[in-house]
Coordinates of C-alpha atoms and ligand atoms in Angstrom, one line a residue:
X6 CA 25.7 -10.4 -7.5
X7 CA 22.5 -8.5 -7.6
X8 CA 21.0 -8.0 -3.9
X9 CA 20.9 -4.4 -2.7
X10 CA 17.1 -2.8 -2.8
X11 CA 18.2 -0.5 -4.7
X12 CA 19.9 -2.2 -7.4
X13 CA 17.1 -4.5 -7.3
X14 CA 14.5 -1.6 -7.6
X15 CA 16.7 -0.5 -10.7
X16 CA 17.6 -3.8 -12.3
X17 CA 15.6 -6.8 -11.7
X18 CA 13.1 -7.5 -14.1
X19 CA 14.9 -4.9 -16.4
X20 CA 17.3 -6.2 -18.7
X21 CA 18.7 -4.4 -21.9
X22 CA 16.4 -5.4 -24.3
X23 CA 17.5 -8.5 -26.3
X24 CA 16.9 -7.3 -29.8
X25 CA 17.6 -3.4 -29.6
X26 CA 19.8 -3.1 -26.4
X27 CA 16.4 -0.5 -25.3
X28 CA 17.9 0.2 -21.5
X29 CA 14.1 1.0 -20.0
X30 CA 11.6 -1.8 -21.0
X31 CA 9.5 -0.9 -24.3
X32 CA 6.0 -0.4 -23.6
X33 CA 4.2 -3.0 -25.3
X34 CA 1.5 -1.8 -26.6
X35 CA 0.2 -5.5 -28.3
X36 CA -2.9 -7.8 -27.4
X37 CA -1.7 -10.9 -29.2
X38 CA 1.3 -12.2 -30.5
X39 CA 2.4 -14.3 -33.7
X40 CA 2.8 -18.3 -33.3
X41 CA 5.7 -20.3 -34.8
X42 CA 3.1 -23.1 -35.8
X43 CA 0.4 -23.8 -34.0
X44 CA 1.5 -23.6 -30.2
X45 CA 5.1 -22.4 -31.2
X46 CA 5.0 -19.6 -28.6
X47 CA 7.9 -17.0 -28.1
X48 CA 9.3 -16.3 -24.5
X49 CA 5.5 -17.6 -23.8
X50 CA 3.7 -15.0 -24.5
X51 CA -0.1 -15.5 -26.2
X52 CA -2.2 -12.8 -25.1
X53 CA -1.8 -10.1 -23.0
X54 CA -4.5 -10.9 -20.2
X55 CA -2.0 -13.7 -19.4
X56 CA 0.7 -12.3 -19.6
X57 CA 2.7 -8.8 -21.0
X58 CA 6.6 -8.5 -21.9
X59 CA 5.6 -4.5 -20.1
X60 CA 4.0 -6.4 -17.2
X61 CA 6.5 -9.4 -16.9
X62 CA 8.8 -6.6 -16.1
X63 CA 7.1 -5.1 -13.9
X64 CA 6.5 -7.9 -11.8
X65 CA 10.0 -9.3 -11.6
X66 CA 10.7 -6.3 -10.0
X67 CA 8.0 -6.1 -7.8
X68 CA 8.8 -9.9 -6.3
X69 CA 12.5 -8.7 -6.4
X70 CA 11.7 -5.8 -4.0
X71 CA 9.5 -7.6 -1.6
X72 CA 12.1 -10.2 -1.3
X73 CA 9.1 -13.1 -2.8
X74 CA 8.9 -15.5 -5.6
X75 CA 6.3 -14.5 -7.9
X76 CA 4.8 -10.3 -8.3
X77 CA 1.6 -9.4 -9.8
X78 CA 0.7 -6.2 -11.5
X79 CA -3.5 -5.6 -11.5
X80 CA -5.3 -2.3 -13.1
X81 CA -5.9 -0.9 -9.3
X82 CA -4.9 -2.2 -5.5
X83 CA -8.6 -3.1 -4.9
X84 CA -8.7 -5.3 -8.2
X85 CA -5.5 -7.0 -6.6
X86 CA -7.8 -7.6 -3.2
X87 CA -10.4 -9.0 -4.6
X88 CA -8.7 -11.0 -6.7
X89 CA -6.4 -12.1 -3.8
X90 CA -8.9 -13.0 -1.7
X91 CA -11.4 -14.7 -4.2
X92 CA -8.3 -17.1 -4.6
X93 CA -7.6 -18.0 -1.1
X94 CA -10.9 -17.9 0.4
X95 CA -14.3 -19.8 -0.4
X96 CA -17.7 -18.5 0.0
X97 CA -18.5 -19.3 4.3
X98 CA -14.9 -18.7 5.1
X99 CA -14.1 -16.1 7.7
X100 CA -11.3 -12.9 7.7
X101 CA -10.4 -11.2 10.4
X102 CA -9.7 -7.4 9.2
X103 CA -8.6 -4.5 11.1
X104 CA -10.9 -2.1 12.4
X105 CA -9.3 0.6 10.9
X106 CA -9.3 -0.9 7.5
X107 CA -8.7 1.4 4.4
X108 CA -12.1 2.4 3.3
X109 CA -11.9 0.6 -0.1
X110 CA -11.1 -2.8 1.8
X111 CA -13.9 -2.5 4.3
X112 CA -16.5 -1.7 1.4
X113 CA -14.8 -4.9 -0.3
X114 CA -15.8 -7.1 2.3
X115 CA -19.2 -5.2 3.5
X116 CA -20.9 -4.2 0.3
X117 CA -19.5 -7.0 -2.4
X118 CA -17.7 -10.1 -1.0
X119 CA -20.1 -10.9 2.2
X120 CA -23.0 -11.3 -0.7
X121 CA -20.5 -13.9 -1.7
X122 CA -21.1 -15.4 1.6
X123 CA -17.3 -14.1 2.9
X124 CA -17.9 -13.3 6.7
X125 CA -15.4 -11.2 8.3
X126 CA -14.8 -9.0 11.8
X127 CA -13.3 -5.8 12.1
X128 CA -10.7 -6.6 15.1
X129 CA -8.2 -3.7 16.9
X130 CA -4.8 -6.0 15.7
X131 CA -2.7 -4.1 17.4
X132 CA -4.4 -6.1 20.3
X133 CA -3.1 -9.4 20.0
X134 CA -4.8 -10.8 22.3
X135 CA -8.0 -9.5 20.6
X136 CA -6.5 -10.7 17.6
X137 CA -6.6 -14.4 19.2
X138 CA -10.0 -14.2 20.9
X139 CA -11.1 -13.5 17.1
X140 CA -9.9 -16.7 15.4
X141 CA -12.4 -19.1 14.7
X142 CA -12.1 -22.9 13.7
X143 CA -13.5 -21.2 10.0
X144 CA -10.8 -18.3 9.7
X145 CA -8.7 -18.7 6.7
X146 CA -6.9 -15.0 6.7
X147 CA -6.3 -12.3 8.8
X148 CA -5.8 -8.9 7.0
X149 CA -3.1 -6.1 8.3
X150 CA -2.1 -2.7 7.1
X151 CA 0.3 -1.4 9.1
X152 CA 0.7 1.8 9.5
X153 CA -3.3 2.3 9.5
X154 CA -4.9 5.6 7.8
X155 CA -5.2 7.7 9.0
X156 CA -4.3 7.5 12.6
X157 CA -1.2 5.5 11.6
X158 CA -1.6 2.6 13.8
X159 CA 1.5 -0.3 14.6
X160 CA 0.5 -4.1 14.4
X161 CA 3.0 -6.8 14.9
X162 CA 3.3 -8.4 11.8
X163 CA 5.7 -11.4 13.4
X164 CA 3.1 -11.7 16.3
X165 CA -0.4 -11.7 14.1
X166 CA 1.7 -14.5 11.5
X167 CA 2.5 -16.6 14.1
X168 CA -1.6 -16.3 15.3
X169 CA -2.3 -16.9 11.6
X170 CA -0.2 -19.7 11.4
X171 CA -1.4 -21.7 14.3
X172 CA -4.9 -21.8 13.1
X173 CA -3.8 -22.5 9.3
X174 CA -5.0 -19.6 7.9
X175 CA -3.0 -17.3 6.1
X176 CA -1.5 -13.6 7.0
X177 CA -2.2 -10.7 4.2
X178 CA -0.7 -7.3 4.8
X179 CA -1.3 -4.5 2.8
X180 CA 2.2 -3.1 2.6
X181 CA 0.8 0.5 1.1
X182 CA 2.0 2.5 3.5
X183 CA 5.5 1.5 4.8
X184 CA 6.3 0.8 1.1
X185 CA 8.9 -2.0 0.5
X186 CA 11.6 -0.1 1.3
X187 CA 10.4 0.6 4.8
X188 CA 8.9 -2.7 5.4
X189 CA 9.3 -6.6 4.1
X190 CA 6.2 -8.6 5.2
X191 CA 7.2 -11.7 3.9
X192 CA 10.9 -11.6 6.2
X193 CA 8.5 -11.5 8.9
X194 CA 5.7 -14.4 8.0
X195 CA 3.5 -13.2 5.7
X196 CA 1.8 -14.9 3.0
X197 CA 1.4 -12.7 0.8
X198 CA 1.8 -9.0 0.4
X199 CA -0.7 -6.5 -0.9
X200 CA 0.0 -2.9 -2.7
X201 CA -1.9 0.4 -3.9
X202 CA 0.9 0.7 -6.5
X203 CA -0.6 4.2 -6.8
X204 CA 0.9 5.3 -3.6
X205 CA 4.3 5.3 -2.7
X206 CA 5.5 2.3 -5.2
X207 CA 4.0 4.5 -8.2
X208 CA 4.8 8.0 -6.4
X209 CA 4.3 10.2 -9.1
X210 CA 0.3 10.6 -9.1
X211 CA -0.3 9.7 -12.4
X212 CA -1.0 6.1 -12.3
X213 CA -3.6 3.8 -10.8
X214 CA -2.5 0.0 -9.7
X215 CA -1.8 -2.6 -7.8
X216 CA 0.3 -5.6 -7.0
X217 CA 0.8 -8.7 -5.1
X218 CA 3.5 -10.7 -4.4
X219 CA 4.5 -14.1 -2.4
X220 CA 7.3 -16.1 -1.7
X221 CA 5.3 -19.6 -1.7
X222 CA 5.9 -21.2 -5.3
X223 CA 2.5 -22.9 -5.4
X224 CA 0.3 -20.0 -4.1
X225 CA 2.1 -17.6 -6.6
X226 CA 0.8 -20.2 -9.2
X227 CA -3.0 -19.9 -7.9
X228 CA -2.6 -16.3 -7.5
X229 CA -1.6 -15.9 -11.5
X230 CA -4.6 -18.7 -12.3
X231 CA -7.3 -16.1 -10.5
X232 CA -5.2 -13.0 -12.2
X233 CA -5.6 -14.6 -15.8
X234 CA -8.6 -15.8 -14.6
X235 CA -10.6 -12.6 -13.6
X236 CA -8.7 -10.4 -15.6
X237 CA -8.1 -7.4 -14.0
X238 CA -4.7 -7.1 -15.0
X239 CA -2.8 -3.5 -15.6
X240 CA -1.5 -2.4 -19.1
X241 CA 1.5 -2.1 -20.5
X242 CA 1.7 1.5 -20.1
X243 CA 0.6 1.6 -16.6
X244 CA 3.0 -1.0 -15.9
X245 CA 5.6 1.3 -17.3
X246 CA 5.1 4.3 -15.1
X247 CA 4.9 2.4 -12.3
X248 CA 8.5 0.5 -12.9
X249 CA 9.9 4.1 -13.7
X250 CA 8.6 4.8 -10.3
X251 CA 10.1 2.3 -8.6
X252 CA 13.7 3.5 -9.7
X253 CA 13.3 6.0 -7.1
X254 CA 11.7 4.4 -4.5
X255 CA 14.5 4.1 -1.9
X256 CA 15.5 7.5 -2.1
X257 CA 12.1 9.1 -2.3
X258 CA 11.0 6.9 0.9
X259 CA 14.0 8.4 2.7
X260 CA 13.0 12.1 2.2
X261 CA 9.0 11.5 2.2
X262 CA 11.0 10.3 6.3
X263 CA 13.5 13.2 6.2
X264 CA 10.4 15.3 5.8
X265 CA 8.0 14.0 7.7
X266 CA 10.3 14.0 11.0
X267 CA 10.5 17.8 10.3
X268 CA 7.0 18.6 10.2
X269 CA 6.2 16.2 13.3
X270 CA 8.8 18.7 15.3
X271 CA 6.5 21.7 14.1
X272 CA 3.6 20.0 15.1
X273 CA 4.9 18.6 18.7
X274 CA 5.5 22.3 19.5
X275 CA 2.7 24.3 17.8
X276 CA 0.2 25.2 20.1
X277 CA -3.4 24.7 18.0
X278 CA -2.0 21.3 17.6
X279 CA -3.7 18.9 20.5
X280 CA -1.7 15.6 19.2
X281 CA 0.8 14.4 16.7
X282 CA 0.0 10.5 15.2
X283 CA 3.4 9.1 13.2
X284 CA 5.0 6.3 14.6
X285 CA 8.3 7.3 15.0
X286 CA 7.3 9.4 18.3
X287 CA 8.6 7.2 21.3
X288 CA 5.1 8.4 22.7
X289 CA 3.3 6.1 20.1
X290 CA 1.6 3.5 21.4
X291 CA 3.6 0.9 18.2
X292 CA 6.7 3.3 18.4
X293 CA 8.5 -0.4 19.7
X294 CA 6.8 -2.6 17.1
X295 CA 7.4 -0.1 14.7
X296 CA 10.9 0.6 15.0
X297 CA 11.6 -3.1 15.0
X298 CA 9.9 -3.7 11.6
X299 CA 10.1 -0.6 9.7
X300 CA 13.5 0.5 8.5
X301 CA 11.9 4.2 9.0
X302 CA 8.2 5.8 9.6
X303 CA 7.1 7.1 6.5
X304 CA 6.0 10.2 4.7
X305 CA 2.3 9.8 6.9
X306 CA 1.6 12.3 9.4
X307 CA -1.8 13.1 11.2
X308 CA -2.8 15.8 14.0
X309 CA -5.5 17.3 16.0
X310 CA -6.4 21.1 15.8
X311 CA -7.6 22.6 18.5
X312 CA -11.1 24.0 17.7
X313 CA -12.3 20.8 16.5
X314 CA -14.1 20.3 13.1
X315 CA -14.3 23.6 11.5
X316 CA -11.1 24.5 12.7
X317 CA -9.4 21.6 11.3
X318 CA -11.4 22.0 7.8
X319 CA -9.7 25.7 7.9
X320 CA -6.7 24.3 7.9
X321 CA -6.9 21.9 4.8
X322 CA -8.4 25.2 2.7
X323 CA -5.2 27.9 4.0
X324 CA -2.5 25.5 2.8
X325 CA -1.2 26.6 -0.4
X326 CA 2.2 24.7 -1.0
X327 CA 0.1 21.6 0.3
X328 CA -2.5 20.5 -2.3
X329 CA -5.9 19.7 -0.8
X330 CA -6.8 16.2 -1.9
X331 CA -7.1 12.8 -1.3
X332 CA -4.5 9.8 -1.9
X333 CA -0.9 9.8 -0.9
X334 CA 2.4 8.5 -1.6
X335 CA 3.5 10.9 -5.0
X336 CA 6.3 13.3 -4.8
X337 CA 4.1 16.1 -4.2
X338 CA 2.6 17.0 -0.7
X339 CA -1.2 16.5 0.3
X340 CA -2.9 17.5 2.8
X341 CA -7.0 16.2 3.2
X342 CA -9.4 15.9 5.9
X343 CA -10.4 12.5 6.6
X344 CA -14.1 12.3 8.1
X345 CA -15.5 14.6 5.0
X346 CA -12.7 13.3 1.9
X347 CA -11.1 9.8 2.5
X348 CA -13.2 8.4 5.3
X349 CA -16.9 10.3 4.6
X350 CA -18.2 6.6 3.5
X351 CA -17.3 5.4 7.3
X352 CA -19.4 8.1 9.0
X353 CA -21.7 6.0 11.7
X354 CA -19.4 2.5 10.8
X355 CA -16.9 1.5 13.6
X356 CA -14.6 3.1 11.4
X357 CA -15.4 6.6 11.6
X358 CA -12.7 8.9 12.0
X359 CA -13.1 12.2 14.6
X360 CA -13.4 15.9 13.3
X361 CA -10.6 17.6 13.9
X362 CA -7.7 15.2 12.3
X363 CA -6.0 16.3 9.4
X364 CA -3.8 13.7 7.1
X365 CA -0.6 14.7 5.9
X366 CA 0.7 12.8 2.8
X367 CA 4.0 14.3 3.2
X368 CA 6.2 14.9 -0.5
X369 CA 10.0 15.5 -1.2
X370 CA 9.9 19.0 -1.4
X371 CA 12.0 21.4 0.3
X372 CA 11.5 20.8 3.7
X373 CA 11.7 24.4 5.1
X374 CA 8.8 25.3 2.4
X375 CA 6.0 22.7 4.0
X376 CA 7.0 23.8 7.4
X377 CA 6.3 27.5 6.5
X378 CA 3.0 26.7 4.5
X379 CA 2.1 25.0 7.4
X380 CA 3.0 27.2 9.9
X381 CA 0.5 30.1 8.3
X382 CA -2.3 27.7 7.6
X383 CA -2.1 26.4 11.2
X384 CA -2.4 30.5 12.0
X385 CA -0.5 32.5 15.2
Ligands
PLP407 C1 -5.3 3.4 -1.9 C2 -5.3 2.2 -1.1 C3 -5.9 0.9 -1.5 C4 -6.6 0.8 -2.8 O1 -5.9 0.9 -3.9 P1 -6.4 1.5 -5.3 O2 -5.2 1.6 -6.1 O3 -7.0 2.9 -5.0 O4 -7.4 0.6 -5.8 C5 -5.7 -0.1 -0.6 N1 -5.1 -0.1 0.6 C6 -4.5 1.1 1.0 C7 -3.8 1.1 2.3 C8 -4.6 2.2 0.2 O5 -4.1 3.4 0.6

């Protein structure tokens, strides 16, 4: 019996294959395939926008890991949104989203899908009761990440379901940061879960994707019509680096914590360091929610300097064994400041994100290294 994450994360999806005994998936690298007669398809497979030995994959794993039904691989995690929500929701339909959305999903909805006639409201959801004042008799979704970027905010993903659920609309979390390993959405109520593959599932920063998966049999069915459908689905080689990535994922997820909790020690006690966000502080206002749905907190780790702006700018340019740039999730750590890299489209949007925070994407290194890059670029 196959049922441990990480024998799933190795396995699933991965048999030897049938007419070599090839161990790792081939990548294939085909458009089209040859017919037996007219119609005489093998395994299924016509044409590789539908569907992709490489991909198919893929995707079994990905629905293996999330504990769902049906996984979908897309060329990037914002091709997965949009094509996500352009299959559950019609033009005049209403989302509730959080009001610390990633950047990418906020300019989904502002800039391209409300010229669709989507309307949506940027809501606090760690505020449930906020969360329920928002519902209207029109809302057909309501939209999570948790943990938030960058201030690494805790929703309750049981709590905002059961909201979702009362008003028939559908719950959608963007599982990016917790990862599957660190978090199963759909074991709590979701509908359907939502991933950067590029981040932690991907973890090696050399690939741009992104997935969703579901555990309802006839939704996983509409999802794949819009995926064929629109077409933005990843190749055969992405889908390759991303399944070798997901080999790993349990034990990376465990260090990118091991690590993390070290640096968040450094930080509680440095003194040009006004205040620690990662979830696993008891201090955090979703430490509870968090350690009740998250198996750990994460690689994720963001601070105040004292001195504000420029100071925290200085920071970001003295690391050397932290790399300055944006993204997150790969074995190697980053370090980025958020109101003029990841979040300088949000300047002046309810969004915005203050001065003097610094993101930590923290990697697998060796632990004692980070601290000590960190401890000189953070200065006496
Ligand atoms: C990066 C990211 C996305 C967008 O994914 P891409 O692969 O860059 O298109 C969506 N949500 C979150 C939380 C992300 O970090």
């Amino acid at each position: 019996m196959i049922e441990g994450f990480e024998t799933l994360a190795i396995h699933a999806g991965q048999e030897p294959d049938p007419y070599t005994g090839a161990v790792v998936p081939p990548i294939y690298a085909v458009s089209t395939y040859k017919q037996d007669g007219v119609g005489g398809l093998r395994a299924g497979y016509e044409y590789s926008r539908s569907a992709n030995p490489t991909r198919t994959s893929l995707e079994e794993c990905l629905a293996a890991i999330e504990g769902g039904t049906r996984g979908m691989a897309f060329a990037s995690g914002l091709a997965a949104e949009d094509t996500l929500l352009r299959t559950v929701c019609r033009p005049g339909d209403h989302v509730i989203i959080p009001n610390d959305a990633y950047g990418g999903t906020y300019r989904l909805f502002a800039k391209v899908l409300s010229r669709w006639g989507l309307n949506y409201d940027p809501v606090p959801l760690g505020d449930i009761d906020a969360v329920r004042a928002a519902v209207r008799p029109d809302t057909k979704a309501i939209w999570v990440e948790t943990p938030t970027n960058p201030l690494l905010g805790i929703s309750d993903i049981e709590a905002l379901a059961s909201i979702a659920h009362q008003a028939n609309a559908l719950l959608l979390v963007d599982n990016t940061f917790a990862s599957p390993y660190l978090q199963q959405p759909l074991a709590l109520g979701a509908d359907v879960v939502v991933h950067s593959t590029t981040k932690y599932i991907g973890g090696h920063s050399d690939v741009i994707g992104g997935a969703l998966i579901t555990r309802d049999r006839d939704l996983g069915a509409e999802l794949a019509y819009h995926q064929n459908a629109l077409g933005s689905v990843a190749g055969p080689f992405d889908a390759w680096l991303t399944l070798r990535g997901i080999k790993t994922l349990a034990l990376r997820m465990e260090r990118h914590s091991d690590n993390a909790e070290q640096i968040v020690d450094l930080l509680m006690a440095h003194p040009r360091v006004t205040e620690v966000f990662y979830p696993g502080l008891a201090g955090h206002p979703g430490h509870e929610v968090a350690a009740k749905q998250m198996k750990r907190f994460g690689g994720m780790v963001s601070f105040r300097v004292a001195g504000g702006e420029e100071e925290a700018v200085a920071v970001c340019d003295r690391t050397k064994l932290f790399i300055l740039g944006e993204s997150l999730g790969g074995v190697e750590s980053l370090i980025e400041h958020p109101g003029r890299m990841t979040h300088a489209s949000v300047v002046g949007s309810p969004l915005e994100v203050a001065g003097d925070i610094v993101r930590l994407s923290v990697g697998i290194e060796t632990a004692e290294d980070l601290i000590a890059d960190l401890r000189q670029a953070l200065g006496a």
